[in-house]
Short mmCIF file of C-alpha atoms in Angstrom, two decimals:
data_model
loop_
_atom_site.label_atom_id
_atom_site.label_comp_id
_atom_site.label_asym_id
_atom_site.label_seq_id
_atom_site.Cartn_x
_atom_site.Cartn_y
_atom_site.Cartn_z
CA UNK A 1 128.14 191.16 183.10
CA UNK A 2 125.45 188.88 182.34
CA UNK A 3 124.65 187.13 178.23
CA UNK A 4 120.84 188.36 178.85
CA UNK A 5 120.16 191.48 181.04
CA UNK A 6 117.02 193.40 181.00
CA UNK A 7 116.58 195.72 183.92
CA UNK A 8 113.32 197.62 184.45
CA UNK A 9 111.75 197.27 181.16
CA UNK A 10 108.36 198.71 180.35
CA UNK A 11 106.28 198.85 177.13
CA UNK A 12 103.39 200.60 176.78
CA UNK A 13 101.52 200.00 173.14
CA UNK A 14 99.85 203.63 172.21
CA UNK A 15 96.23 203.02 170.56
CA UNK A 16 94.44 206.34 169.05
CA UNK A 17 94.62 207.66 172.85
CA UNK A 18 94.34 204.95 175.26
CA UNK A 19 97.58 203.70 176.68
CA UNK A 20 97.91 199.59 176.84
CA UNK A 21 100.58 198.89 179.46
CA UNK A 22 101.89 195.21 178.77
CA UNK A 23 105.19 194.54 180.57
CA UNK A 24 105.59 196.87 183.82
CA UNK A 25 109.82 196.73 184.62
CA UNK A 26 110.57 193.99 183.57
CA UNK A 27 114.37 192.43 184.99
CA UNK A 28 115.91 189.71 184.36
CA UNK A 29 118.99 187.56 183.25
CA UNK A 30 120.31 184.81 181.04
CA UNK A 31 123.61 183.23 181.12
CA UNK A 32 125.11 182.03 178.43
CA UNK A 33 124.44 178.37 177.52
CA UNK A 34 121.34 178.44 179.91
CA UNK A 35 117.98 176.75 178.16
CA UNK A 36 114.93 179.22 179.82
CA UNK A 37 111.25 178.59 179.59
CA UNK A 38 109.34 181.68 179.38
CA UNK A 39 105.70 180.55 180.64
CA UNK A 40 102.94 182.81 181.03
CA UNK A 41 98.82 182.46 179.96
CA UNK A 42 97.86 184.27 177.26
CA UNK A 43 98.38 188.32 177.27
CA UNK A 44 100.59 187.47 180.55
CA UNK A 45 103.02 189.34 178.27
CA UNK A 46 105.68 186.90 177.24
CA UNK A 47 105.13 187.25 173.20
CA UNK A 48 105.94 190.91 173.76
CA UNK A 49 108.64 189.91 176.34
CA UNK A 50 110.25 187.77 173.38
CA UNK A 51 110.20 189.83 170.96
CA UNK A 52 112.10 192.93 172.53
CA UNK A 53 114.30 190.19 173.28
CA UNK A 54 114.42 189.06 169.74
CA UNK A 55 114.94 192.85 168.81
CA UNK A 56 111.80 192.45 166.68
CA UNK A 57 110.43 195.32 169.55
CA UNK A 58 111.86 198.09 171.56
CA UNK A 59 111.14 198.51 175.10
CA UNK A 60 108.78 201.84 175.66
CA UNK A 61 111.70 202.65 178.79
CA UNK A 62 114.16 200.67 180.93
CA UNK A 63 117.39 198.39 178.99
CA UNK A 64 118.15 195.88 177.47
CA UNK A 65 121.76 194.21 177.26
CA UNK A 66 122.95 191.47 174.76
CA UNK A 67 126.59 190.09 175.30
CA UNK A 68 127.49 193.42 176.68
CA UNK A 69 125.49 195.94 174.28
CA UNK A 70 123.09 197.98 174.90
CA UNK A 71 120.31 197.28 172.07
CA UNK A 72 116.85 199.07 173.65
CA UNK A 73 118.84 202.16 172.23
CA UNK A 74 119.58 200.80 168.02
CA UNK A 75 117.99 201.77 165.37
CA UNK A 76 115.23 199.48 163.48
CA UNK A 77 118.21 198.79 161.33
CA UNK A 78 120.74 198.16 163.86
CA UNK A 79 118.45 195.52 165.96
CA UNK A 80 118.04 193.77 162.56
CA UNK A 81 121.23 193.08 161.81
CA UNK A 82 121.34 192.13 165.57
CA UNK A 83 119.07 189.86 164.49
CA UNK A 84 119.89 188.33 161.74
CA UNK A 85 123.85 187.87 162.62
CA UNK A 86 123.09 186.72 166.10
CA UNK A 87 119.23 185.21 166.82
CA UNK A 88 117.74 182.31 165.36
CA UNK A 89 114.31 181.64 165.57
CA UNK A 90 111.49 179.24 165.39
CA UNK A 91 107.67 179.34 165.65
CA UNK A 92 104.39 177.19 166.06
CA UNK A 93 103.64 177.56 162.63
CA UNK A 94 106.88 176.80 161.37
CA UNK A 95 106.76 179.81 158.55
CA UNK A 96 108.64 177.91 155.67
CA UNK A 97 108.23 178.32 152.38
CA UNK A 98 105.61 176.45 150.48
CA UNK A 99 106.48 175.16 147.39
CA UNK A 100 110.38 175.42 148.47
CA UNK A 101 112.38 172.48 149.23
CA UNK A 102 113.87 171.82 152.61
CA UNK A 103 116.85 172.71 151.25
CA UNK A 104 115.83 175.81 150.19
CA UNK A 105 114.36 176.95 152.86
CA UNK A 106 117.41 176.13 155.38
CA UNK A 107 119.91 177.67 152.91
CA UNK A 108 117.39 181.39 152.25
CA UNK A 109 119.18 183.40 156.10
CA UNK A 110 122.06 182.89 153.99
CA UNK A 111 121.81 185.12 151.30
CA UNK A 112 121.05 188.16 153.46
CA UNK A 113 123.78 188.05 156.17
CA UNK A 114 126.62 186.00 154.44
CA UNK A 115 129.29 186.28 151.74
CA UNK A 116 128.80 182.25 151.02
CA UNK A 117 128.42 181.55 147.37
CA UNK A 118 125.19 179.59 146.67
CA UNK A 119 127.07 176.79 146.34
CA UNK A 120 128.39 176.87 149.56
CA UNK A 121 124.86 178.21 151.37
CA UNK A 122 123.51 174.98 150.14
CA UNK A 123 126.09 172.68 151.15
CA UNK A 124 126.03 174.25 154.62
CA UNK A 125 122.28 173.81 154.66
CA UNK A 126 122.53 170.11 153.69
CA UNK A 127 124.74 169.69 156.72
CA UNK A 128 122.20 170.90 159.12
CA UNK A 129 119.26 169.16 157.85
CA UNK A 130 121.70 166.14 157.71
CA UNK A 131 122.47 167.40 161.31
CA UNK A 132 118.30 167.35 162.69
CA UNK A 133 117.68 163.83 160.94
CA UNK A 134 116.27 164.90 157.59
CA UNK A 135 119.49 163.98 154.77
CA UNK A 136 116.23 161.82 152.94
CA UNK A 137 114.49 165.18 152.96
CA UNK A 138 116.74 167.32 151.01
CA UNK A 139 114.58 168.00 148.10
CA UNK A 140 111.19 167.39 149.80
CA UNK A 141 108.65 171.01 150.23
CA UNK A 142 106.90 171.65 153.41
CA UNK A 143 103.38 170.14 152.15
CA UNK A 144 105.35 166.42 151.64
CA UNK A 145 106.62 166.78 155.27
CA UNK A 146 105.32 165.43 158.51
CA UNK A 147 104.40 168.62 161.32
CA UNK A 148 107.24 167.09 163.34
CA UNK A 149 109.68 167.32 159.94
CA UNK A 150 108.25 170.78 159.11
CA UNK A 151 109.56 171.59 162.07
CA UNK A 152 112.80 170.47 162.00
CA UNK A 153 113.24 171.92 158.59
CA UNK A 154 112.59 175.15 161.05
CA UNK A 155 115.50 174.50 163.75
CA UNK A 156 117.98 174.09 160.36
CA UNK A 157 116.83 177.42 159.37
CA UNK A 158 117.15 178.55 162.98
CA UNK A 159 121.08 176.92 163.03
CA UNK A 160 122.23 177.99 159.50
CA UNK A 161 123.82 180.83 160.74
CA UNK A 162 125.21 179.56 163.86
CA UNK A 163 123.69 181.63 166.12
CA UNK A 164 124.74 181.89 170.12
CA UNK A 165 120.75 182.88 170.74
CA UNK A 166 117.66 180.86 169.85
CA UNK A 167 114.84 181.57 170.26
CA UNK A 168 111.55 179.05 170.30
CA UNK A 169 108.02 180.00 170.66
CA UNK A 170 105.27 177.51 171.48
CA UNK A 171 107.63 175.66 169.01
CA UNK A 172 105.72 171.72 169.99
CA UNK A 173 102.14 173.68 169.69
CA UNK A 174 100.82 171.97 166.52
CA UNK A 175 102.79 169.22 167.16
CA UNK A 176 101.39 165.28 168.52
CA UNK A 177 102.45 164.67 171.60
CA UNK A 178 105.12 161.91 170.88
CA UNK A 179 106.69 164.57 168.24
CA UNK A 180 106.60 166.90 171.12
CA UNK A 181 108.88 164.92 172.96
CA UNK A 182 111.29 164.35 170.17
CA UNK A 183 111.71 168.17 169.47
CA UNK A 184 112.30 169.07 173.00
CA UNK A 185 114.74 166.28 173.04
CA UNK A 186 116.50 168.22 170.34
CA UNK A 187 116.49 171.64 171.92
CA UNK A 188 118.19 169.95 174.69
CA UNK A 189 121.13 168.11 172.87
CA UNK A 190 121.83 171.72 171.07
CA UNK A 191 121.70 173.44 174.23
CA UNK A 192 123.86 171.14 176.08
CA UNK A 193 126.52 170.29 172.91
CA UNK A 194 126.91 173.09 171.47
CA UNK A 195 125.99 175.84 174.40
CA UNK A 196 123.67 177.68 172.05
CA UNK A 197 121.22 179.97 174.92
CA UNK A 198 117.90 178.63 173.97
CA UNK A 199 114.68 181.25 175.28
CA UNK A 200 111.34 178.73 174.67
CA UNK A 201 108.38 180.88 175.11
CA UNK A 202 105.35 178.61 176.76
CA UNK A 203 102.18 178.26 178.42
CA UNK A 204 102.18 174.57 178.62
CA UNK A 205 103.61 173.27 181.87
CA UNK A 206 104.98 170.08 180.27
CA UNK A 207 107.62 171.69 177.94
CA UNK A 208 108.42 173.83 180.91
CA UNK A 209 109.68 170.92 182.45
CA UNK A 210 112.79 170.65 179.66
CA UNK A 211 114.29 173.78 181.08
CA UNK A 212 116.56 174.25 183.15
CA UNK A 213 115.03 177.22 184.73
CA UNK A 214 111.30 178.82 183.74
CA UNK A 215 110.73 182.15 184.10
CA UNK A 216 106.81 182.78 184.99
CA UNK A 217 105.65 186.03 183.62
CA UNK A 218 101.43 187.26 184.71
CA UNK A 219 100.05 190.63 183.60
CA UNK A 220 103.49 192.06 182.44
CA UNK A 221 105.69 191.20 185.84
CA UNK A 222 108.03 188.85 186.82
CA UNK A 223 106.11 186.47 189.53
CA UNK A 224 107.44 184.00 191.55
CA UNK A 225 110.78 186.15 191.68
CA UNK A 226 112.64 185.63 188.68
CA UNK A 227 112.75 182.04 188.10
CA UNK A 228 111.98 178.25 189.37
CA UNK A 229 114.90 175.83 188.66
CA UNK A 230 113.14 171.95 186.83
CA UNK A 231 115.25 169.87 188.51
CA UNK A 232 113.85 167.69 186.08
CA UNK A 233 115.66 168.86 183.05
CA UNK A 234 118.43 166.49 183.45
CA UNK A 235 121.01 165.69 180.07
CA UNK A 236 120.10 163.59 177.16
CA UNK A 237 122.32 161.46 174.95
CA UNK A 238 124.29 163.03 172.22
CA UNK A 239 122.66 162.09 168.84
CA UNK A 240 119.45 163.79 167.78
CA UNK A 241 117.78 161.20 166.00
CA UNK A 242 117.23 160.20 162.71
CA UNK A 243 113.70 162.13 161.98
CA UNK A 244 112.01 158.92 160.97
CA UNK A 245 109.16 158.97 163.53
CA UNK A 246 109.13 163.21 163.26
#
């Protein structure tokens, strides 16, 4: 069984007497350790599909299997447990807590999902921030950081629980082109050195080319078969970078 399997997934929203079908029989697989771009225009269903894969929503019908476990039948509380322990999320708008240091932002998920003491949680958060090149920004609040630095904090926060699966939803949407390249190289390094499975949601072909595989979605269905391989997504170096340019 693959790391991720979706079988004939439908998602319909009900607004009063109106049915709004968004996903219309999506089936796909993702192997452990892949870096995949989920690509589609606004309204294509890609965000709804990510919400299902990320245990933020459940399908109307069909099956979602993650690591051999059938997720689509879980309760909201059970999905929250999977989400908190196995998944990491990076968003376009960073979603950092204001007036809270980078260290505290990164350590916060550990208060919900681990038995670590406050000291141990802060130590782990510091280690991850050092790894993403922010060792000299531990006490800085989001307003004191550049957009690229804020996204690095968000990536560190997503990694602090050591999740095997990371979702990145338009992760470079608020960044300039140079900073975007730095962030995308970081994702590739995490994928290749740590074996983290990464699913990037994007409408941008330049972002998608950094993935090994692109899954195209249009009007709620997978188009062009399931996948397009990206031959340009080659290996990267071993260092994540200092963050000086981000």
